[in-house]
Structures are given as structure tokens and as C-alpha cells.
Amino acid sequence: MQKQKKKKKLWQKALIALISAALATGIILLCAVGYFRLPVNAYYKASEKAFEIPGLSDGFIAQGIAYDEREDTFFVSGYMKDKSVSPLYLVKKTSGETYKTLYLKNESDEAYYGHCGGVAVHGKYIYVAGGGEHCLYVYSYEQALGAKNRAYLPCLGLFSLSAGENDYLGAAFVTVWDNALVAGEFYREGNYPTLPSHQRTASSGDYNPAIALCFPFVTEGEEDAAFGLKAEPSAAVSLPALVQGAYFENGKAVLSSSYGAAFSHLYEYDLSRAETGETIAIFGAELPLYSLDSSSLVRKIKIPPMSEEIVAVDGKTYVMCESASDKYMFGKLTGGKWCYATDLSKL
């Protein structure tokens, strides 16, 4: 009888400990959700879930997003936690369905395992930021549309972002501005440096340590350009630190800025106020310079952590995010598995 009572007490203690642990875990989870969502509640109210970011259960770490109006399709780029081949996902805007997964190849026709950055789609080409390789990886738009699901997509070649040993750009994101492709770099003091020639103090007194370059698209009949782009940039844009993505539309520039688990921000600038009248020497040319700093800043919007590339479609801002990837995890609990479409006019 004594033994049975002892056993019963042990079971009761174990049960109480289990319930206590579950309650503690639940409280921690609620606190975490509250911490990451309440400060950006206005953002969620102005947003709708556009589509679930693909590949999250497979180890995908999302980086880039581009929209192709011709096929009503988002192109989503990134890399894999286990360093397996980098995928490119095609997602229908209307349904939110990921209807095709493609595996990228490099210029040597081998599987590409690198840190695949931002993506842009224009005309006959898909451009993927090559980061530390100082290039853009270029793919065929038609081949991507015609390829079967889970096929490998050959690389047409590299568009160089280097004009010499001390004159190059490590592209983290790409976007389209009017008739040019914009390739921009990411700067963070200590671990993501940029060239000293890219760093400047704006007239406002702000320190801008990064640059984006605008490469004009060729017009029909021009044959002296690789992959639809002129080799010489037409303008430069001075950027603040921590820029993960950008878009240019209706006379404004919007930047996505983030690092680690800190809250991200969208910065909106007036491009007419960003024109400096100055030039900057890059890639062997004197380029007209735009400066995105406090003198041209219109507003700053706080959004959830780990924002990546952004794109504007039908008046809404779509934000790619990496917080729900298997690398960081916490976004799985805080809504980070969704690409949100946000009406910035409501903020």
C-alpha cells in the first residue's frame, strides 16, 4: 500500500512538473509573439497575407522577390540552410500557389550552391544578385517558363559588376527603375564592408556607406551589350547601411532595412529631393549621384524583423522575409512564414 501511495505521488509530481513546463513554454511563446507583433501592429493591420513563402519546411532561406506582370507571377529567390542547390520559386499572384520550383545552375553549367541574393525580371532575362562574386547571374525568362517543375535552369552567363581590383560592386539586391536595372550593395560595420569610394557623408550630415548602380536596358537593335544591359552605369544612388531591398516608383524610393532579430524598417524617400547635382567616379565614369538620406526622407515605417527584398505591385508593398526559415525559426510563431502585401497609405 505504501509503495502504491509513493508511486501515485511520484506520478502526481511528474504531472505537475509537465503541466508547469507546458504553461511556462506557453507563456514564453505568448511573450515572444507579443514582443514581435505588438510593436508593429499597425503594419499587420495595413497588410494582408499574399502567399506563404515557399520552401520553408525544406530549409529555404528567402532573399529576393520580383513580379512579372506578363504571367502574373512572383519569382522568389534565396539559398538553402544545408548548402544544397539554390532554388527559384514561381508563385501565382492571384492564387498564392507555388506552381514551379527550379534549381539554379552557375556559369559552368553546374548546380549553384551559393548565397543566392535578390532577383529581378525584365524582358528576356532573370537577374540574380551574386553578392561577393561581383556579378549578376543571368537566366532566360522563356526557359524558366517552359521548364518542367523541379528542373535545373541553365545560367546564360554572368553580368560583371567589376571594373577593376578597387572598383566593383557586391550586389545584394536588384530592382528595376524606369529603363534601368539597379544593383545595390549591403553594408554593416565589421562584417559586411564596402569600398571606401562608395562611402560618403551627405550634405545632411548623414553617413551613407553603400552604393547602388543603375545599368540602362538596351533598346531594340543595340548589339553591344550583354544580357540586355549596357556595361556602363548611368547613375549611382548613395545608400544607408543595412539595405536589403528597394523599389523605385512614382517619384519615390522605398528601402527595406534589417539585420538580425531587430525590427526592420521601410524608408520612403522623395527622389526629387534626392538629386544632389553631384557626380561620383565609379566604373571609370562620372555618374550623376542620388542620395537617400535624411534630407530626402519622407517617412520611416517599423515592420517585423528580417525583411529582405521588396516589390510594389498594384499599389501594395510585398515584403520578403527570412525569419520563418529553419535557420532562424522564430518567424514560424510570429507570422513570418507569409509574404505580406501592405498598403503603405494606411500607415
Short mmCIF file of C-alpha atoms in Angstrom, two decimals:
data_model
loop_
_atom_site.label_atom_id
_atom_site.label_comp_id
_atom_site.label_asym_id
_atom_site.label_seq_id
_atom_site.Cartn_x
_atom_site.Cartn_y
_atom_site.Cartn_z
CA MET A 1 0.00 0.00 0.00
CA GLN A 2 2.84 2.38 0.96
CA LYS A 3 4.54 1.66 -2.37
CA GLN A 4 1.37 2.41 -4.32
CA LYS A 5 0.96 5.75 -2.49
CA LYS A 6 4.58 6.61 -3.23
CA LYS A 7 4.09 5.74 -6.88
CA LYS A 8 0.95 7.84 -7.04
CA LYS A 9 2.75 10.83 -5.50
CA LEU A 10 5.60 10.47 -7.99
CA TRP A 11 3.12 10.43 -10.88
CA GLN A 12 1.36 13.48 -9.48
CA LYS A 13 4.67 15.34 -9.15
CA ALA A 14 5.66 14.39 -12.69
CA LEU A 15 2.28 15.53 -13.99
CA ILE A 16 2.51 18.83 -12.14
CA ALA A 17 6.05 19.36 -13.48
CA LEU A 18 4.86 18.58 -17.00
CA ILE A 19 1.91 20.98 -16.74
CA SER A 20 4.16 23.67 -15.25
CA ALA A 21 6.68 23.25 -18.06
CA ALA A 22 3.88 23.42 -20.65
CA LEU A 23 2.46 26.55 -19.04
CA ALA A 24 5.90 28.15 -18.85
CA THR A 25 6.53 27.31 -22.51
CA GLY A 26 3.14 28.71 -23.46
CA ILE A 27 3.81 31.91 -21.55
CA ILE A 28 7.22 32.27 -23.20
CA LEU A 29 5.66 31.71 -26.63
CA LEU A 30 2.92 34.26 -25.94
CA CYS A 31 5.51 36.77 -24.75
CA ALA A 32 7.62 36.15 -27.86
CA VAL A 33 4.62 36.58 -30.15
CA GLY A 34 3.62 39.71 -28.25
CA TYR A 35 7.14 41.12 -28.40
CA PHE A 36 7.47 40.64 -32.16
CA ARG A 37 3.91 41.57 -33.16
CA LEU A 38 2.52 44.25 -30.84
CA PRO A 39 5.11 46.96 -31.69
CA VAL A 40 4.27 46.52 -35.40
CA ASN A 41 0.53 46.00 -35.02
CA ALA A 42 -0.20 48.91 -37.39
CA TYR A 43 1.82 47.14 -40.11
CA TYR A 44 -0.24 43.96 -39.76
CA LYS A 45 -3.49 45.95 -39.82
CA ALA A 46 -2.46 47.57 -43.10
CA SER A 47 -1.36 44.23 -44.59
CA GLU A 48 -2.88 41.08 -46.00
CA LYS A 49 -1.32 37.65 -46.37
CA ALA A 50 -0.37 37.44 -50.05
CA PHE A 51 1.16 33.96 -50.12
CA GLU A 52 3.06 31.53 -47.92
CA ILE A 53 6.79 31.81 -48.52
CA PRO A 54 7.77 28.59 -50.32
CA GLY A 55 10.33 26.04 -49.20
CA LEU A 56 10.36 26.93 -45.51
CA SER A 57 9.92 23.32 -44.41
CA ASP A 58 12.77 22.28 -46.74
CA GLY A 59 15.42 24.63 -45.31
CA PHE A 60 14.90 27.51 -47.77
CA ILE A 61 16.08 30.98 -46.65
CA ALA A 62 14.19 33.59 -48.65
CA GLN A 63 16.05 36.63 -50.00
CA GLY A 64 14.57 38.06 -53.19
CA ILE A 65 11.21 38.79 -54.79
CA ALA A 66 10.29 40.08 -58.25
CA TYR A 67 6.95 40.37 -60.00
CA ASP A 68 6.28 39.59 -63.66
CA GLU A 69 3.06 41.16 -64.92
CA ARG A 70 3.04 39.07 -68.11
CA GLU A 71 2.49 35.85 -66.17
CA ASP A 72 1.02 37.39 -63.01
CA THR A 73 3.85 35.61 -61.21
CA PHE A 74 6.22 36.31 -58.34
CA PHE A 75 9.77 34.98 -58.64
CA VAL A 76 11.25 34.14 -55.21
CA SER A 77 14.99 33.58 -54.75
CA GLY A 78 17.18 32.53 -51.83
CA TYR A 79 19.52 29.84 -50.61
CA MET A 80 19.40 26.61 -48.59
CA LYS A 81 20.39 26.12 -44.96
CA ASP A 82 22.17 22.85 -45.80
CA LYS A 83 24.01 24.50 -48.72
CA SER A 84 22.20 22.34 -51.28
CA VAL A 85 21.36 23.78 -54.70
CA SER A 86 19.73 27.23 -54.62
CA PRO A 87 16.13 27.23 -55.86
CA LEU A 88 13.96 29.74 -57.70
CA TYR A 89 10.24 29.53 -56.94
CA LEU A 90 7.40 30.72 -59.18
CA VAL A 91 4.26 31.80 -57.30
CA LYS A 92 0.95 32.85 -58.87
CA LYS A 93 -0.18 36.21 -57.54
CA THR A 94 -3.91 35.53 -57.84
CA SER A 95 -3.92 32.16 -56.08
CA GLY A 96 -0.75 32.34 -53.97
CA GLU A 97 0.16 28.88 -55.27
CA THR A 98 3.81 27.94 -55.72
CA TYR A 99 3.42 26.20 -59.05
CA LYS A 100 7.04 25.65 -60.03
CA THR A 101 10.41 25.06 -58.35
CA LEU A 102 13.56 25.46 -60.43
CA TYR A 103 17.12 24.67 -59.40
CA LEU A 104 19.74 27.17 -60.50
CA LYS A 105 22.94 26.36 -62.32
CA ASN A 106 26.06 28.53 -62.43
CA GLU A 107 28.01 29.77 -65.45
CA SER A 108 29.93 26.46 -65.60
CA ASP A 109 26.65 24.55 -66.05
CA GLU A 110 26.97 23.06 -62.56
CA ALA A 111 24.49 23.23 -59.71
CA TYR A 112 24.68 26.62 -57.96
CA TYR A 113 25.09 26.28 -54.19
CA GLY A 114 25.85 29.90 -53.40
CA HIS A 115 24.15 32.59 -51.34
CA CYS A 116 21.55 33.48 -53.94
CA GLY A 117 20.51 37.09 -53.33
CA GLY A 118 17.84 39.36 -54.78
CA VAL A 119 16.09 38.81 -58.11
CA ALA A 120 14.67 40.97 -60.90
CA VAL A 121 12.78 40.03 -64.05
CA HIS A 122 12.79 42.19 -67.17
CA GLY A 123 12.29 41.42 -70.85
CA LYS A 124 14.03 38.19 -71.85
CA TYR A 125 16.07 37.84 -68.68
CA ILE A 126 16.04 36.96 -64.99
CA TYR A 127 18.82 38.67 -63.00
CA VAL A 128 20.03 37.22 -59.69
CA ALA A 129 22.35 39.13 -57.34
CA GLY A 130 25.70 37.38 -57.00
CA GLY A 131 26.87 39.05 -53.77
CA GLY A 132 30.59 38.62 -53.19
CA GLU A 133 31.08 37.33 -56.73
CA HIS A 134 30.68 40.95 -58.01
CA CYS A 135 28.26 39.90 -60.72
CA LEU A 136 24.68 39.13 -61.63
CA TYR A 137 23.76 35.58 -62.62
CA VAL A 138 21.58 35.79 -65.73
CA TYR A 139 18.87 33.30 -66.72
CA SER A 140 16.41 33.01 -69.59
CA TYR A 141 12.86 34.10 -68.82
CA GLU A 142 11.48 31.86 -71.58
CA GLN A 143 13.43 28.84 -70.36
CA ALA A 144 12.14 29.38 -66.82
CA LEU A 145 8.53 29.48 -68.03
CA GLY A 146 8.98 26.48 -70.31
CA ALA A 147 10.90 24.30 -67.84
CA LYS A 148 9.24 21.44 -66.02
CA ASN A 149 8.72 21.58 -62.28
CA ARG A 150 11.93 20.70 -60.39
CA ALA A 151 14.10 21.09 -63.49
CA TYR A 152 17.53 22.70 -63.46
CA LEU A 153 17.69 26.17 -65.02
CA PRO A 154 20.90 26.82 -67.01
CA CYS A 155 22.78 30.05 -66.44
CA LEU A 156 23.22 32.12 -69.59
CA GLY A 157 26.28 33.79 -68.12
CA LEU A 158 27.45 36.50 -65.75
CA PHE A 159 26.94 40.24 -65.99
CA SER A 160 30.07 41.73 -64.46
CA LEU A 161 29.86 44.29 -61.67
CA SER A 162 33.60 44.83 -61.59
CA ALA A 163 35.78 47.38 -63.40
CA GLY A 164 38.98 46.53 -61.57
CA GLU A 165 40.53 45.43 -58.30
CA ASN A 166 39.32 48.51 -56.42
CA ASP A 167 36.23 49.30 -58.47
CA TYR A 168 33.46 46.76 -58.04
CA LEU A 169 30.04 46.17 -56.52
CA GLY A 170 28.89 43.18 -54.48
CA ALA A 171 25.17 43.12 -55.30
CA ALA A 172 22.81 42.08 -52.51
CA PHE A 173 19.60 43.19 -54.24
CA VAL A 174 18.36 44.09 -57.71
CA THR A 175 15.34 46.02 -58.91
CA VAL A 176 14.07 47.95 -61.93
CA TRP A 177 13.85 51.74 -62.05
CA ASP A 178 12.33 53.17 -65.21
CA ASN A 179 14.60 51.92 -68.00
CA ALA A 180 17.45 50.63 -65.87
CA LEU A 181 18.37 47.69 -63.69
CA VAL A 182 19.51 48.81 -60.23
CA ALA A 183 22.04 46.66 -58.35
CA GLY A 184 22.70 47.61 -54.73
CA GLU A 185 25.09 46.51 -52.01
CA PHE A 186 24.63 45.77 -48.30
CA TYR A 187 26.84 47.37 -45.67
CA ARG A 188 27.23 46.56 -41.99
CA GLU A 189 30.19 47.72 -39.97
CA GLY A 190 32.51 44.89 -39.00
CA ASN A 191 31.32 42.07 -41.22
CA TYR A 192 29.90 43.49 -44.47
CA PRO A 193 32.32 46.18 -45.71
CA THR A 194 32.10 48.24 -48.90
CA LEU A 195 34.77 50.09 -50.84
CA PRO A 196 35.89 53.41 -49.31
CA SER A 197 34.97 55.10 -52.62
CA HIS A 198 31.33 54.11 -52.03
CA GLN A 199 31.19 55.69 -48.59
CA ARG A 200 30.28 59.35 -48.22
CA THR A 201 28.88 61.91 -45.83
CA ALA A 202 25.77 63.52 -47.30
CA SER A 203 25.09 67.26 -47.15
CA SER A 204 22.60 66.46 -44.37
CA GLY A 205 25.50 65.13 -42.30
CA ASP A 206 24.32 61.52 -42.61
CA TYR A 207 26.92 58.84 -43.27
CA ASN A 208 25.97 56.68 -46.26
CA PRO A 209 28.34 53.69 -46.60
CA ALA A 210 26.82 51.89 -49.61
CA ILE A 211 26.04 52.41 -53.30
CA ALA A 212 23.55 51.16 -55.89
CA LEU A 213 24.32 51.44 -59.60
CA CYS A 214 21.82 51.88 -62.45
CA PHE A 215 22.54 49.94 -65.65
CA PRO A 216 20.35 51.01 -68.60
CA PHE A 217 18.49 48.37 -70.56
CA VAL A 218 19.43 48.30 -74.24
CA THR A 219 16.92 49.38 -76.84
CA GLU A 220 15.94 47.13 -79.70
CA GLY A 221 18.71 46.88 -82.29
CA GLU A 222 21.59 47.60 -79.92
CA GLU A 223 24.06 44.74 -80.09
CA ASP A 224 26.98 45.91 -77.95
CA ALA A 225 25.50 44.90 -74.62
CA ALA A 226 25.45 41.66 -72.64
CA PHE A 227 22.14 40.24 -71.46
CA GLY A 228 20.10 43.30 -72.35
CA LEU A 229 22.20 45.70 -70.24
CA LYS A 230 24.73 48.39 -71.03
CA ALA A 231 28.05 47.71 -69.31
CA GLU A 232 28.50 51.31 -68.16
CA PRO A 233 26.14 52.53 -65.42
CA SER A 234 24.15 55.71 -65.96
CA ALA A 235 23.70 56.84 -62.33
CA ALA A 236 24.58 55.98 -58.74
CA VAL A 237 22.42 56.01 -55.61
CA SER A 238 24.05 56.61 -52.22
CA LEU A 239 22.53 54.31 -49.58
CA PRO A 240 22.46 54.00 -45.79
CA ALA A 241 23.65 50.83 -44.04
CA LEU A 242 21.68 47.57 -43.78
CA VAL A 243 19.68 47.89 -47.03
CA GLN A 244 18.21 44.52 -48.07
CA GLY A 245 15.97 45.60 -50.94
CA ALA A 246 14.45 48.56 -52.76
CA TYR A 247 11.92 49.71 -55.29
CA PHE A 248 11.54 52.96 -57.22
CA GLU A 249 8.07 54.11 -58.20
CA ASN A 250 6.06 57.31 -58.74
CA GLY A 251 8.91 59.62 -57.86
CA LYS A 252 9.82 57.84 -54.66
CA ALA A 253 12.29 55.22 -53.48
CA VAL A 254 11.44 52.72 -50.74
CA LEU A 255 14.19 50.80 -48.97
CA SER A 256 13.93 47.65 -46.84
CA SER A 257 16.44 47.73 -43.98
CA SER A 258 17.19 44.97 -41.48
CA TYR A 259 19.78 42.92 -39.67
CA GLY A 260 19.35 40.04 -37.21
CA ALA A 261 16.33 39.86 -34.92
CA ALA A 262 15.97 43.63 -34.52
CA PHE A 263 12.85 45.20 -36.03
CA SER A 264 13.13 46.02 -39.73
CA HIS A 265 12.18 49.32 -41.34
CA LEU A 266 10.88 50.66 -44.62
CA TYR A 267 12.33 54.05 -45.55
CA GLU A 268 10.47 56.17 -48.09
CA TYR A 269 12.35 58.92 -49.97
CA ASP A 270 11.39 61.74 -52.34
CA LEU A 271 13.58 61.23 -55.42
CA SER A 272 13.28 64.87 -56.49
CA ARG A 273 14.93 65.84 -53.20
CA ALA A 274 17.50 63.04 -53.56
CA GLU A 275 19.13 64.56 -56.65
CA THR A 276 22.41 66.06 -55.43
CA GLY A 277 23.69 67.72 -58.59
CA GLU A 278 27.00 65.99 -57.81
CA THR A 279 28.81 63.18 -59.59
CA ILE A 280 30.75 60.20 -58.27
CA ALA A 281 33.60 58.36 -60.04
CA ILE A 282 32.72 54.66 -60.34
CA PHE A 283 33.41 52.11 -63.11
CA GLY A 284 35.59 54.65 -64.94
CA ALA A 285 32.78 57.17 -65.33
CA GLU A 286 31.49 60.28 -63.58
CA LEU A 287 27.95 59.30 -62.62
CA PRO A 288 25.08 61.57 -61.53
CA LEU A 289 24.50 60.94 -57.83
CA TYR A 290 21.27 60.50 -55.89
CA SER A 291 21.46 60.47 -52.10
CA LEU A 292 18.94 58.65 -49.92
CA ASP A 293 19.48 60.33 -46.57
CA SER A 294 17.52 62.40 -44.06
CA SER A 295 17.28 65.37 -46.43
CA SER A 296 15.16 63.32 -48.86
CA LEU A 297 13.50 61.02 -46.29
CA VAL A 298 9.70 61.24 -46.22
CA ARG A 299 8.97 58.66 -43.53
CA LYS A 300 10.27 55.63 -41.66
CA ILE A 301 7.99 52.64 -41.03
CA LYS A 302 8.72 49.97 -38.42
CA ILE A 303 8.00 46.41 -39.65
CA PRO A 304 8.73 42.84 -38.42
CA PRO A 305 12.34 41.58 -38.22
CA MET A 306 14.38 40.14 -41.07
CA SER A 307 12.79 41.87 -44.04
CA GLU A 308 14.58 41.19 -47.31
CA GLU A 309 13.73 42.35 -50.84
CA ILE A 310 10.55 44.29 -51.54
CA VAL A 311 8.46 44.94 -54.63
CA ALA A 312 5.50 47.21 -55.39
CA VAL A 313 2.50 45.69 -57.17
CA ASP A 314 -0.90 47.34 -57.68
CA GLY A 315 -0.24 49.96 -55.01
CA LYS A 316 0.89 47.48 -52.36
CA THR A 317 4.34 46.70 -50.99
CA TYR A 318 5.23 42.99 -50.87
CA VAL A 319 7.92 42.17 -48.30
CA MET A 320 10.05 39.04 -48.44
CA CYS A 321 11.21 37.80 -45.03
CA GLU A 322 13.63 35.16 -43.71
CA SER A 323 12.55 34.94 -40.04
CA ALA A 324 10.48 31.76 -40.51
CA SER A 325 13.30 29.82 -42.19
CA ASP A 326 14.83 26.84 -40.38
CA LYS A 327 17.93 28.98 -39.86
CA TYR A 328 16.12 31.46 -37.58
CA MET A 329 12.85 29.71 -36.64
CA PHE A 330 11.09 32.38 -34.54
CA GLY A 331 9.11 33.67 -37.51
CA LYS A 332 7.24 30.36 -37.65
CA LEU A 333 5.47 31.51 -34.47
CA THR A 334 5.11 35.21 -35.25
CA GLY A 335 3.61 35.21 -38.75
CA GLY A 336 6.93 35.35 -40.63
CA LYS A 337 6.03 32.47 -42.94
CA TRP A 338 3.87 34.81 -45.03
CA CYS A 339 4.77 37.34 -47.67
CA TYR A 340 2.56 40.30 -46.74
CA ALA A 341 1.09 42.84 -49.14
CA THR A 342 0.91 46.20 -47.38
CA ASP A 343 -0.96 49.38 -48.24
CA LEU A 344 1.57 51.96 -47.05
CA SER A 345 -1.05 54.73 -47.32
CA LYS A 346 -2.75 53.18 -44.29
CA LEU A 347 0.34 53.63 -42.13
#
